[in-house]
Every structure is written in structure tokens, then in C-alpha cells.
Coordinates of C-alpha atoms in Angstrom, one line a residue:
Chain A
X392 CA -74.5 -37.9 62.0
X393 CA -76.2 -34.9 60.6
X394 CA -73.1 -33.1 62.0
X395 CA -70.8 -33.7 59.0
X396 CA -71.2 -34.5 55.6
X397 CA -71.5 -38.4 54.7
X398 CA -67.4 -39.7 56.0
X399 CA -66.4 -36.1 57.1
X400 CA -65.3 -35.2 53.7
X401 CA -67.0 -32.3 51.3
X402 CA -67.9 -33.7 48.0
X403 CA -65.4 -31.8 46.1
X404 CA -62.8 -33.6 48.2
X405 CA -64.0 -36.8 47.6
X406 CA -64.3 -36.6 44.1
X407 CA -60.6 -35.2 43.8
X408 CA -59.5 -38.5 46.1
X409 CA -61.5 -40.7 43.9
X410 CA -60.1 -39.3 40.4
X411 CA -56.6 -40.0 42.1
X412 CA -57.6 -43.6 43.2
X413 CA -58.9 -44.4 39.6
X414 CA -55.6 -43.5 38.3
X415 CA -53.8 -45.4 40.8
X416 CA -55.2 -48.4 40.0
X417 CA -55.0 -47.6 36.2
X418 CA -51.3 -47.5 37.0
X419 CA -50.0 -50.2 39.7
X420 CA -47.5 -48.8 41.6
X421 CA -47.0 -44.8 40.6
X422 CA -47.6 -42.5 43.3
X423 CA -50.6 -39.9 41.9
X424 CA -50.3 -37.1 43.7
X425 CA -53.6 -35.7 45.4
X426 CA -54.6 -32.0 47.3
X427 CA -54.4 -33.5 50.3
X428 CA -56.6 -32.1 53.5
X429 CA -56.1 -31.3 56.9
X430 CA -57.9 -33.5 58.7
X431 CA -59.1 -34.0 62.6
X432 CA -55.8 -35.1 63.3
X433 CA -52.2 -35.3 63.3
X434 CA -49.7 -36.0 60.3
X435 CA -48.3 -39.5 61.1
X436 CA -52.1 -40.7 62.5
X437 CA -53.2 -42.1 59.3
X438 CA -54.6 -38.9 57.3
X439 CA -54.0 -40.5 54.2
X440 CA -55.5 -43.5 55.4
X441 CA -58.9 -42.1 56.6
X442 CA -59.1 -39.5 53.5
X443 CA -58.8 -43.1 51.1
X444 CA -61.2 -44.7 53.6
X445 CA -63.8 -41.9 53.4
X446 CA -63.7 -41.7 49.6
X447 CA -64.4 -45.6 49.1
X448 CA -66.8 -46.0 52.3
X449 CA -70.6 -46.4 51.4
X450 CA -73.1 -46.4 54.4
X451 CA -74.0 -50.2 54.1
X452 CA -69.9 -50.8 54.5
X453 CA -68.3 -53.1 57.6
X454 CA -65.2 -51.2 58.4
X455 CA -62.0 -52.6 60.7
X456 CA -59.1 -50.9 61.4
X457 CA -56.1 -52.4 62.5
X458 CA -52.8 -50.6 64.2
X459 CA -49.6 -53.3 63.7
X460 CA -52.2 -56.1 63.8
X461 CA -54.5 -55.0 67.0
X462 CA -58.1 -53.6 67.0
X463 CA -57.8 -51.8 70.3
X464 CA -54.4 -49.8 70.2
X465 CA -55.3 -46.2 70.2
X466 CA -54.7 -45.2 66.3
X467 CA -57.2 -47.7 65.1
X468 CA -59.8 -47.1 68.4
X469 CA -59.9 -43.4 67.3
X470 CA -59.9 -44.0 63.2
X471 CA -62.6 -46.6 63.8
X472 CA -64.8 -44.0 66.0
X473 CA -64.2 -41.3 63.8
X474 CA -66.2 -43.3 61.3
X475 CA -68.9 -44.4 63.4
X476 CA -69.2 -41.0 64.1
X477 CA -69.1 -39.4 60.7
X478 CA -70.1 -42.0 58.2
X479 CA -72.4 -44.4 60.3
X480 CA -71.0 -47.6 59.4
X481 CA -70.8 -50.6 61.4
X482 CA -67.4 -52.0 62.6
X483 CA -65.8 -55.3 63.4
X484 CA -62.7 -56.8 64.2
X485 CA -63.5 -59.9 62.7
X486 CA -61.3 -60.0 59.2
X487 CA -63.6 -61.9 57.4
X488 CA -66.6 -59.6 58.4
X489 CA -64.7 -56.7 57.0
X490 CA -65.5 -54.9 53.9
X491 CA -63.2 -52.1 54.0
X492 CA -59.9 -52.5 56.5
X493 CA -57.6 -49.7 57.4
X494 CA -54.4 -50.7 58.3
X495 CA -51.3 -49.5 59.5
X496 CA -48.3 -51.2 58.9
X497 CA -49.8 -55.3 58.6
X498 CA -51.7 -56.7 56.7
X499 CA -53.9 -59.5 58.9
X500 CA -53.1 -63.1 58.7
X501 CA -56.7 -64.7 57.0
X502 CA -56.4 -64.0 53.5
X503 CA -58.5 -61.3 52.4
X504 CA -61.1 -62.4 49.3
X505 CA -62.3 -60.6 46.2
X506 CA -64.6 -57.9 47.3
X507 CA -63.0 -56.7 50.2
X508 CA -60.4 -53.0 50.3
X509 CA -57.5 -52.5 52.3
X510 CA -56.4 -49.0 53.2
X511 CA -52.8 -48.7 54.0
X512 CA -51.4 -45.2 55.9
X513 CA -48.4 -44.8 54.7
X514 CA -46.2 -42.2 56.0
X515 CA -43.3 -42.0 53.2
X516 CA -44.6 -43.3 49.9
X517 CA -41.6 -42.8 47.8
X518 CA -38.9 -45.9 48.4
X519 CA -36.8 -43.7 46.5
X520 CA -36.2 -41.0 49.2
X521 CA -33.9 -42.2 51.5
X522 CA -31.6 -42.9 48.6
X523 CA -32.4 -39.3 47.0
X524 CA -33.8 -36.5 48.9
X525 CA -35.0 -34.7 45.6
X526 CA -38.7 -35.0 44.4
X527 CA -37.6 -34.2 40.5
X528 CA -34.7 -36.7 41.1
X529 CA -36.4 -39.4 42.3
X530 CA -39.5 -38.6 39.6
X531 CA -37.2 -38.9 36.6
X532 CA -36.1 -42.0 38.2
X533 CA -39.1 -43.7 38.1
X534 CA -39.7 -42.4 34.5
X535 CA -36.4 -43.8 33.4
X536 CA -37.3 -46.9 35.3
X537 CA -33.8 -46.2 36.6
X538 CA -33.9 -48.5 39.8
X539 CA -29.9 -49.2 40.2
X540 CA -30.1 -47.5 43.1
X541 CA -32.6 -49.4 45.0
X542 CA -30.1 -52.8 44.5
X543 CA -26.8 -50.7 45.6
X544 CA -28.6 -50.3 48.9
X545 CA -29.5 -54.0 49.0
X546 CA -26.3 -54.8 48.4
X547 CA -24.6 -52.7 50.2
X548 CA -27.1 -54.3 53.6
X549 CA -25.6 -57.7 52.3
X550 CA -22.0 -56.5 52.3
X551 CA -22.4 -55.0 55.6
X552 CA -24.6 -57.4 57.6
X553 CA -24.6 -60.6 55.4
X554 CA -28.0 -60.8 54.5
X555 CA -30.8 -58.1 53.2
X556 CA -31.2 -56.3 56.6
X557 CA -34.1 -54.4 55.5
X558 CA -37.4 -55.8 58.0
X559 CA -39.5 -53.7 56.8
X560 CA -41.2 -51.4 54.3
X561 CA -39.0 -53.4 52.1
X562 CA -39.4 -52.7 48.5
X563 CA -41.5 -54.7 45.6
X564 CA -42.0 -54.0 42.1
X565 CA -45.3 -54.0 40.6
X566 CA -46.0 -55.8 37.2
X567 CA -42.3 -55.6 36.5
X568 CA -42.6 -51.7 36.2
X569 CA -42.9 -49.0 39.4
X570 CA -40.8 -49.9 42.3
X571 CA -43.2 -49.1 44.9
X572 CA -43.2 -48.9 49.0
X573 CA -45.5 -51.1 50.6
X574 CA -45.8 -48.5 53.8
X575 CA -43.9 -50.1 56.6
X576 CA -45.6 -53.7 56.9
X577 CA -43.0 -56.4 58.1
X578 CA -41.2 -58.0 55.1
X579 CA -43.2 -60.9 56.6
X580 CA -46.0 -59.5 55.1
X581 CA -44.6 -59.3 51.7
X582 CA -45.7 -62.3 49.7
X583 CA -49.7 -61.3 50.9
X584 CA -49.3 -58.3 49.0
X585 CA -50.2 -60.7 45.4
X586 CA -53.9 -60.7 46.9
X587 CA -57.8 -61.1 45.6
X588 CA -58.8 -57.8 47.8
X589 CA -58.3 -54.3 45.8
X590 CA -55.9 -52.4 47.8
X591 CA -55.1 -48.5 48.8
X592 CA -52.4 -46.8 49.6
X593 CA -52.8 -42.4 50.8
X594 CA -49.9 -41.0 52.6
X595 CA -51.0 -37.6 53.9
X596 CA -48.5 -35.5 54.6
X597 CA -46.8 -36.4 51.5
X598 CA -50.0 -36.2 49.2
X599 CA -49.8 -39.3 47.5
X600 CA -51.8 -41.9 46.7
X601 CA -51.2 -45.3 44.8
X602 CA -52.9 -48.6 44.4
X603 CA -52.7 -52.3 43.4
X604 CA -55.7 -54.0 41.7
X605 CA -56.5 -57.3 42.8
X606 CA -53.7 -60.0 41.3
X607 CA -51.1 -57.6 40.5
X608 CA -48.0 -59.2 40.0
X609 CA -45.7 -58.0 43.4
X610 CA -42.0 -59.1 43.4
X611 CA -40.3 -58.3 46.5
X612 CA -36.5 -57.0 45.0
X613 CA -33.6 -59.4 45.5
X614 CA -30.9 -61.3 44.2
X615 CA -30.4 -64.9 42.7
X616 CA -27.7 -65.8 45.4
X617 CA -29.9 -63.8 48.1
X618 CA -32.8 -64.3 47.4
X619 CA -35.9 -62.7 49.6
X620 CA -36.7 -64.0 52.4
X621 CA -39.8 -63.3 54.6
X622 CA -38.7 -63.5 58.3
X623 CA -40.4 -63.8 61.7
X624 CA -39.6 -64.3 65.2
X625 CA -38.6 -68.2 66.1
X626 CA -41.5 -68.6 68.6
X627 CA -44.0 -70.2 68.2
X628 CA -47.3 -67.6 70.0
X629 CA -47.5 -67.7 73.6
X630 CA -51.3 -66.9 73.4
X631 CA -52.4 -69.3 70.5
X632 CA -49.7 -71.3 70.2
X633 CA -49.2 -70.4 66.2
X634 CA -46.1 -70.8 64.5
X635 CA -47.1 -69.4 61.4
X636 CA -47.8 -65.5 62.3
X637 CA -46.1 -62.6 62.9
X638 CA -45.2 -62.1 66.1
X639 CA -44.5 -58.9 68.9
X640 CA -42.2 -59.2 71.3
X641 CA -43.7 -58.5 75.0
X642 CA -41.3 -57.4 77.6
X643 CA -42.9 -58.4 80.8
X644 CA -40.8 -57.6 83.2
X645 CA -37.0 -55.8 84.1
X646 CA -35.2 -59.3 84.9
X647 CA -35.8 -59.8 81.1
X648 CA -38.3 -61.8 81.2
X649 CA -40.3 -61.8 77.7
X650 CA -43.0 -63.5 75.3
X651 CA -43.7 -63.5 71.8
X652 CA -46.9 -62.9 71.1
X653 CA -49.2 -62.6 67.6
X654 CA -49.7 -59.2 66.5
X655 CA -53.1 -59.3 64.4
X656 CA -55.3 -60.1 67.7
X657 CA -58.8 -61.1 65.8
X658 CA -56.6 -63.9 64.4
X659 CA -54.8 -64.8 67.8
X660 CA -58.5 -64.5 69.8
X661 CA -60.1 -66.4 67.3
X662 CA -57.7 -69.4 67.5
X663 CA -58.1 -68.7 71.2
X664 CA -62.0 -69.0 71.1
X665 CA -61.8 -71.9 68.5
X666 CA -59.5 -74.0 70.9
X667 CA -61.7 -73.9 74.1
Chain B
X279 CA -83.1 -23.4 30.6
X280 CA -85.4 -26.6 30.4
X281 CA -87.6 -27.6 33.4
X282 CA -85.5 -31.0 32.6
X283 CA -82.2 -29.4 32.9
X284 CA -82.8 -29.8 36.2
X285 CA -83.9 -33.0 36.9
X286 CA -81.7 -35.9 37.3
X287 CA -79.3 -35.5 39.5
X288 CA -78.6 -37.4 42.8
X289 CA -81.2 -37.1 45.1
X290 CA -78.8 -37.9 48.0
X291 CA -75.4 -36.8 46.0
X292 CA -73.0 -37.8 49.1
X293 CA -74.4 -41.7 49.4
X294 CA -75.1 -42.2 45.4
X295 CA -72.3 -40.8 44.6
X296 CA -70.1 -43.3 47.2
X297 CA -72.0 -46.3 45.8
X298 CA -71.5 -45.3 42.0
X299 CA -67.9 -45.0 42.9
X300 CA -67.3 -48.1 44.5
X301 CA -69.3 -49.7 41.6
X302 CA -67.0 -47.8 39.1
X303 CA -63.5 -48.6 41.1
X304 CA -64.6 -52.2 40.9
X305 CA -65.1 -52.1 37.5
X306 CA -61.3 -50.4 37.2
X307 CA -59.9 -52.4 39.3
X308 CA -61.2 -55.2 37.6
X309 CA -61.4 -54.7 33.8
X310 CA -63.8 -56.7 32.3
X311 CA -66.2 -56.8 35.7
X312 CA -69.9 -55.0 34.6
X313 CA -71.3 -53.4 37.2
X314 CA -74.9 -51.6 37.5
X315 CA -75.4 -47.9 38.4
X316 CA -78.4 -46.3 39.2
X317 CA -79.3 -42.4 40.9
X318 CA -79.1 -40.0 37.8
X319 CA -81.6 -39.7 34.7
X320 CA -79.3 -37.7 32.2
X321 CA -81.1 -36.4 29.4
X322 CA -81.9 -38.3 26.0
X323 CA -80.0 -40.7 24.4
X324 CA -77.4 -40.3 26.9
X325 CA -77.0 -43.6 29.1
X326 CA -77.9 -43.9 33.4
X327 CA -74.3 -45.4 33.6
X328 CA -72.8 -42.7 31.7
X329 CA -74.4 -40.1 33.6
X330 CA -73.9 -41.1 36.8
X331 CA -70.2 -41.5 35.9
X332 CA -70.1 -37.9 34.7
X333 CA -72.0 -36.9 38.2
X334 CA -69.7 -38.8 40.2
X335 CA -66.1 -38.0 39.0
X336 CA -66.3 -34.3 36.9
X337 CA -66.5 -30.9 38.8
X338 CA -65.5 -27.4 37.7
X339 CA -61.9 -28.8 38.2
X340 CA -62.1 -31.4 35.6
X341 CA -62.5 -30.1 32.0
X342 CA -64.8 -32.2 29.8
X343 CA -64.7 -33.4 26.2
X344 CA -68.1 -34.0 24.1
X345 CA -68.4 -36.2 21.4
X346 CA -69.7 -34.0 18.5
X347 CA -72.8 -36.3 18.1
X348 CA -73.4 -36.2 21.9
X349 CA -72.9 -32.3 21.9
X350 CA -76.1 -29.9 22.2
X351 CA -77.6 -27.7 24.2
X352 CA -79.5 -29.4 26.3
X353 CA -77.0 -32.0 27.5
X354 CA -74.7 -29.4 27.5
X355 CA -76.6 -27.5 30.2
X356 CA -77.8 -30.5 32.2
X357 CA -74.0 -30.8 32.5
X358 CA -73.3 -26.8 33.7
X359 CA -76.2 -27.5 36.1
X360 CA -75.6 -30.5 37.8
X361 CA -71.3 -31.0 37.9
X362 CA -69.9 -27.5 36.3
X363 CA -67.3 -28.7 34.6
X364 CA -66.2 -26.0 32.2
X365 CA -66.2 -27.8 28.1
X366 CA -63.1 -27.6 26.5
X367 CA -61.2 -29.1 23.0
X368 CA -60.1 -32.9 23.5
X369 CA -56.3 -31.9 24.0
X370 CA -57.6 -30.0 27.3
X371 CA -60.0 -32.5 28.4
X372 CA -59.5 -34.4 31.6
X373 CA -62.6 -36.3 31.0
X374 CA -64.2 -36.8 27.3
X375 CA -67.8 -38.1 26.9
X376 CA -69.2 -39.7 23.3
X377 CA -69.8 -42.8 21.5
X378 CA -66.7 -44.8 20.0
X379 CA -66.8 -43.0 16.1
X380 CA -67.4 -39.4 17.9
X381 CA -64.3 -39.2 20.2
X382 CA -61.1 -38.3 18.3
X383 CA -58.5 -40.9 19.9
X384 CA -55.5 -39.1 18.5
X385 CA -56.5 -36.1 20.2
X386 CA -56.3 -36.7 24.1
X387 CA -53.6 -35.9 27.0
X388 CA -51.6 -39.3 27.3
X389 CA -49.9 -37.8 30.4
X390 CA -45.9 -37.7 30.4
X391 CA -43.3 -40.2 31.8
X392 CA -42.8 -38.1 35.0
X393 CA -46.5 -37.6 35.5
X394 CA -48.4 -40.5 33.6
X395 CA -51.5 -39.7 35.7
X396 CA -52.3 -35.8 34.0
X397 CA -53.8 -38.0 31.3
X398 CA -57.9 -38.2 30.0
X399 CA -60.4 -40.8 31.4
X400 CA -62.5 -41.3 28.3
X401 CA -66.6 -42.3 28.9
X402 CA -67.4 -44.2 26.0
X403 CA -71.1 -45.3 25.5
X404 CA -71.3 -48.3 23.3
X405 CA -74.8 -49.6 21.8
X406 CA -73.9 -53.2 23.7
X407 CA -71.8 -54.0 26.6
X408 CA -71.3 -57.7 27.6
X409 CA -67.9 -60.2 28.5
X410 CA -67.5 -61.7 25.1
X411 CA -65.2 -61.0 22.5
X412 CA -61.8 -59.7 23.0
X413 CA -59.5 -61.5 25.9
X414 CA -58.4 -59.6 28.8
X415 CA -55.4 -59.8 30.5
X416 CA -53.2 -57.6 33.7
X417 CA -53.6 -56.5 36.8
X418 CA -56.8 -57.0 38.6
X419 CA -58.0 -60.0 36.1
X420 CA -56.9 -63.3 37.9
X421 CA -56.4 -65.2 34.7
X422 CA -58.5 -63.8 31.8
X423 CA -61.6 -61.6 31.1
X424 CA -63.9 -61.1 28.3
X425 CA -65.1 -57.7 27.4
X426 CA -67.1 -56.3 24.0
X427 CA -64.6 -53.8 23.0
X428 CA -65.6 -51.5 19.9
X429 CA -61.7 -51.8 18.5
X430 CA -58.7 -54.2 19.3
X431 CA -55.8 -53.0 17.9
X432 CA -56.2 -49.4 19.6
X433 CA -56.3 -50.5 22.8
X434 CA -53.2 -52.7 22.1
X435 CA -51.6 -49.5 21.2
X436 CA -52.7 -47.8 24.5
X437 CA -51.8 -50.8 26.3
X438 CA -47.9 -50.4 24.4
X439 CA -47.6 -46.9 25.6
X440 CA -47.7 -48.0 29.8
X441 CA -47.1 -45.8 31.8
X442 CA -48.7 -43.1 29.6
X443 CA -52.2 -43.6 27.8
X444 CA -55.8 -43.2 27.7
X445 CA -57.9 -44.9 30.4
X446 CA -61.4 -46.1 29.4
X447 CA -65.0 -46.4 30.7
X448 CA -68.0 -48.2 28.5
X449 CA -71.3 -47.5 29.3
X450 CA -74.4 -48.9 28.1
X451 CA -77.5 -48.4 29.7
X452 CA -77.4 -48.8 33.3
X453 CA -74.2 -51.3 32.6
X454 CA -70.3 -49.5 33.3
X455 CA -67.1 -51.3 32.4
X456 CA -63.7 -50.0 32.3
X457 CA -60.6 -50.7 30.6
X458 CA -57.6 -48.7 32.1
X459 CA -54.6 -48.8 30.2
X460 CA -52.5 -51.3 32.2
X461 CA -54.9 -54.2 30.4
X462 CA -53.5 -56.3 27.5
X463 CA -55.8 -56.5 24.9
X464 CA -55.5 -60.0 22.8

């Protein structure tokens, strides 16, 4: 601990993060940009993620930090020991115990209450980009609330495939204003994003950060005769036995052998526990 | 430079300053929530809340607006001491500081359609802070919130001008509420 200053980050830094995250959640849904640190690790790990986390963690915080559901894949292993480390918090995997989560790319399956902070990593922050490569393009689109684009591509995944082929980091709008990428969380995931908890977004690389207050108004984008539909595998968990959660798909062997599995594992071990 | 100049401050600025925060993105997140703040003594008549506020989000990169009333010496220097940010006119100010009548509303950044966020964060201390009086309504208020707001129809204004517009913090005392502009005032 008396390595580093309180969650790694100098004070300057901190207060620069927290000006942006104020203004984030003054405005639902705009990306603010921020300056962005180097930190202990590599672009596409979560370094807007843990430069969020560091400016809203206090030292009597519970953190947990999820990678596409789990508590012990590598990204959220190191994130979560890089706090113990440098900020001295205590940790769990237990949801509910959580004051702050990080996540990357879910968002877990007990709802999360008023109270509680969710910290997404998000690697490309604008939804705009793949549609237009150009930062001043893409800004005077979202000034001009000029979103035609976005449905084009919807429609054009209908015309193609049928249905809304998008699975994931589909795109919402917030409070019927900024069209805004929810970092790539299943579409599954979508409807949770109307929640009690406050909730982060920091990408990085890209030096944005955005935010929705608790009971923001999120509409995922679609049309009246396709209208959005939140998908999961057709399994029911081979662990738990729940039909209602997102699921991975294990392959377990080369003769194709597979199972479907639930991918936030606090929620899968604790229907587990609760059932013997 | 007064002994008190000095004084005040955090006396552990990384962990009071992460508690005030939280405190003061709960009350943004939620407008209408009051929340408590306690770790600086700012100088005479000006509020705990307000100071720790001023401690927690200015630096020498965020140029500060005083209320004419609230502006003199000695507040002036407690400020250079203790955060460095540099004073400036209210169109400059990222950050403005004063009681409701003091802070010229016409005066402030509003930000622009491409960059809504370059706009000022106004501290505002009010002589009583509590959730009566004027309705809430918007993000981060789950149906509606009550909040003692010196005006009504300004903040309808600001509320008009989303994206752009003013964002605002009361303090009172130890007591911090904010209003950011995404809040419909009725």
C-alpha cells in the first residue's frame, strides 16, 4: 500500500476523471472525452475501466470484477489484484456484496440495487464508427442528432439475414437523445441497462468516458415490424439448470461434443450452492 | 498570508477527496439526493460542502468564477493555497463559486452542440437546502424528487437548452445537492 498513491492514480488524474464523470452523467449518453493515462497495462485490458474504477473507489468499497460473466478469468483476476494491491479494498464475487463492479462485456444476472456502480471497459465507445471512420463526422452527427445511419445498417442486417443480426454491442438510445454503445455486452443484456445502480462507461485507448444515471430511459433501436429482440442460447444450463441466463458455449471435446453453460459464475455457483 | 490560509484542507487529500466525490456523484447522479460532506474548513461565511467541493474537483486546470459577494482576499488565497486554480471572468470559468443573486447566469460557457461538455459547473450556496418545493423529474430520479431550488423558470430554461447548459451544485452547510441540466424542472 504505501507504494502508490490511494487506487494507483495521482490526484491531478483523478480529479480530471472525476470532472469527466460528472459531466457524463449530466449528459446520458455523450461520450466526454478525458486525458487518458497509460496505465500498468495493455490497451484492450480494461484501462478505461480501472482509471473509472480508481476515481470512484473509496477505501471502505467492496469491489468485483467480472470478465464475460466469470470472477476467475485472467482480466478480472489481475484488475481485481491490482486493487487489492493499490487501493486496499476488499473483494467479492458475490453480486449483491458488491459496491463497485467492473465489468467487461455483461452485466450479471441479480439485478443490481440503488447504491451500487458498474464500470464498463469499453473498447470502441463511439457506435457511430464503423459506419463513419471520421471523429468530426461522426461528432456533428451526434450534434445534429442525425442517426439515419445507424437504422440503414439495421436494416440493411434485416435485408441480408432476415432479422437484426447484430448480438452484441447493439445500440440504445438514451432519454430519446445520444445514441450511445453499451461496450460489447450481449444484446441479451440490453433491457438491464434501465437499472437502480449508477453506471460508468471509460474506454482507454479511445479517451472517452460516458455514463447513465440510475433510471435513465434506454431504448434498444429497432423497428415496429422488427422489433428488438434480446436472444440467448436454447439450453437450458448444464451446471444450474437455468433457463433464464446467458449462456457460453463449452466445446468439450473434438467429436463435437458440447454444453451450454451460464456465463456470470457467482450466479451459476450460487444456484449451485442453494440446490444442495 | 493568514496563518488560516492555511488551514483547512484535507488532512488525507487522496481518501477525502474519494469520499466527497462519491458523495457528490451521488448527489449528480441523483438530483434531488442531499448528501453530507465533511474534511475541509474553508474560511468564513463560505460553507464545509462548498469547500470540499471546490477541494475536490478545481486544480490549476480548471478556471474558477467568484461571486462578487464571495470574492476577497482571504478566500481568494485559501483558494491559490489549497487547489490553484487560476480566477478568471465568468465567460472563462469552468467552475463558478457564489450565492444565487452574485453569479451572473447569462454569463457562463453553455458548451456547443459538438462538445456540450466544455460547459461551467456552477457551486451555488443557498441559505437552506432541503427536498421541498419544486418537482424533479429525468434521469437518475425514479419517479419524482423534491429539491428547494432558489428560481424555477431558469432552470426550465437550462433544462430547454439539452445538450448544452449550465450544471448545478447547492450547498448549504455541510449539506450538497446537484441539479445537472438533464433535470426537468416543474
Amino acid at each position: 500500500m504505501k507504494e502508490y498513491n490511494f487506487a494507483y492514480l495521482d490526484e491531478q488524474t483523478k480529479r480530471m476523471i472525476r470532472r469527466a464523470i460528472l459531466k457524463g452523467l449530466a449528459i446520458p449518453g455523450y461520450q466526454v472525452p478525458f486525458a487518458s493515462r497509460e496505465m500498468p497495462m495493455p490497451y484492450g485490458w480494461g484501462t478505461g475501466g480501472v482509471q473509472v474504477s480508481a476515481a470512484v473507489l473509496t477505501p471502505d468499497d467492496t469491489l468485483k470484477v467480472i470478465d464475460q460473466g466469470a470472477d476467475d478469468t485472467t482480466n478480472a483476476v489481475s484488475i481485481r489484484r491490482f486493487f487489492q494491491r493499490t487501493a486496499g479494498v476488499d473483494v467479492t464475487e458475490k453480486t449483491g456484496e458488491a459496491s463497485v463492479i467492473q465489468t467487461r462485456h455483461r452485466i450479471p444476472e441479480q439485478a443490481l440495487r440503488e447504491g451500487q456502480i458498474i464500470v464498463y471497459q469499453v473498447p470502441i465507445p463511439e457506435p457511430l464508427r464503423f459506419l463513419e471512420p471520421s471523429e468530426v463526422e461522426t461528432r456533428k452527427m451526434h450534434a445534429l442528432e442525425d442517426y439515419g445511419l445507424m437504422h440503414v445498417k439495421l436494416y440493411e442486417d434485416i435485408s441480408q439475414h432476415g432479422d437484426i443480426a447484430t448480438a452484441y454491442a447493439y445500440p440504445v438510445k438514451v432519454e430519446g437523445r445520444y445514441v450511445m454503445d453499451p461496450s460489447p455486452i450481449p444484446k441479451f443484456d440490453n433491457p438491464k441497462l434501465d437499472m437502480a445502480a449508477i453506471q460508468l462507461f471509460g474506454a482507454g485507448r479511445e479517451q472517452r468516458i460516458y455514463a447513465l444515471p440510475p433510471y435513465t430511459k434506454v431504448v434498444s433501436l429497432d423497428f415496429d415490424d422488427y422489433p428488438f429482440q434480446p436472444t440467448k442460447a436454447d439450453h437450458a444450463c448444464a451446471l444450474c439448470g437455468s433457463t433464464t441466463s446467458y449462456l457460453d458455449e463449452l466445446i468439450t471435446d473434438d467429436a463435437g461434443g458440447r454444453m451450454f453453460i451460464c456465463s456470470d459464475t457467482d450466479y451459476c455457483a450460487t444456484r449451485v450452492e442453494d440446490a444442495a | 498570508m493568514q496563518i488560516q490560509t492555511l488551514d483547512g484542507g484535507f488532512a488525507t487529500p487522496p481518501v477525502d477527496a474519494a469520499h466527497a466525490f462519491r458523495a457528490i456523484m451521488t448527489a449528480m447522479a441523483q438530483p434531488g439526493t442531499i448528501v453530507t460532506l465533511a474534511g475541509a474548513v474553508p474560511p468564513a461565511p463560505v460553507s464545509v460542502a462548498a469547500g470540499v467541493a471546490l477541494l475536490t474537483l478545481c486544480d490549476p486546470e480548471t478556471p474558477l468564477f467568484l461571486g462578487a459577494a464571495q470574492d476577497n482576499p482571504g478566500f481568494r488565497d485559501w483558494i491559490t493555497f489549497h487547489c490553484g486554480a487560476p480566477f478568471v471572468t465568468a465567460g472563462l470559468a469552468h467552475f463558478a463559486y457564489g450565492t444565487w443573486d452574485a453569479l451572473p447566469l447569462d454569463g457562463f460557457a453553455l458548451g456547443s452542440s459538438e462538445y456540450p461538455d466544455r460547459s461551467a459547473t456552477l457551486i451555488v450556496e443557498l441559505p437552506e437546502l432541503t427536498n421541498s418545493g419544486a418537482v424533479l423529474r429525468g434521469p437518475g430520479i425514479k419517479d419524482q424528487a423534491h429539491l428547494s431550488l432558489p428560481d424555477v423558470a431558469m432552470f426550465q430554461r437550462n433544462a430547454a437548452l439539452f445538450p448544452r447548459g449550465l450544471d448545478f451544485i447547492f450547498t448549504c452547510g455541510d449539506r450538497l445537492a446537484a441539479l445537472p441540466r438533464s433535470t426537468r424542472v416543474g
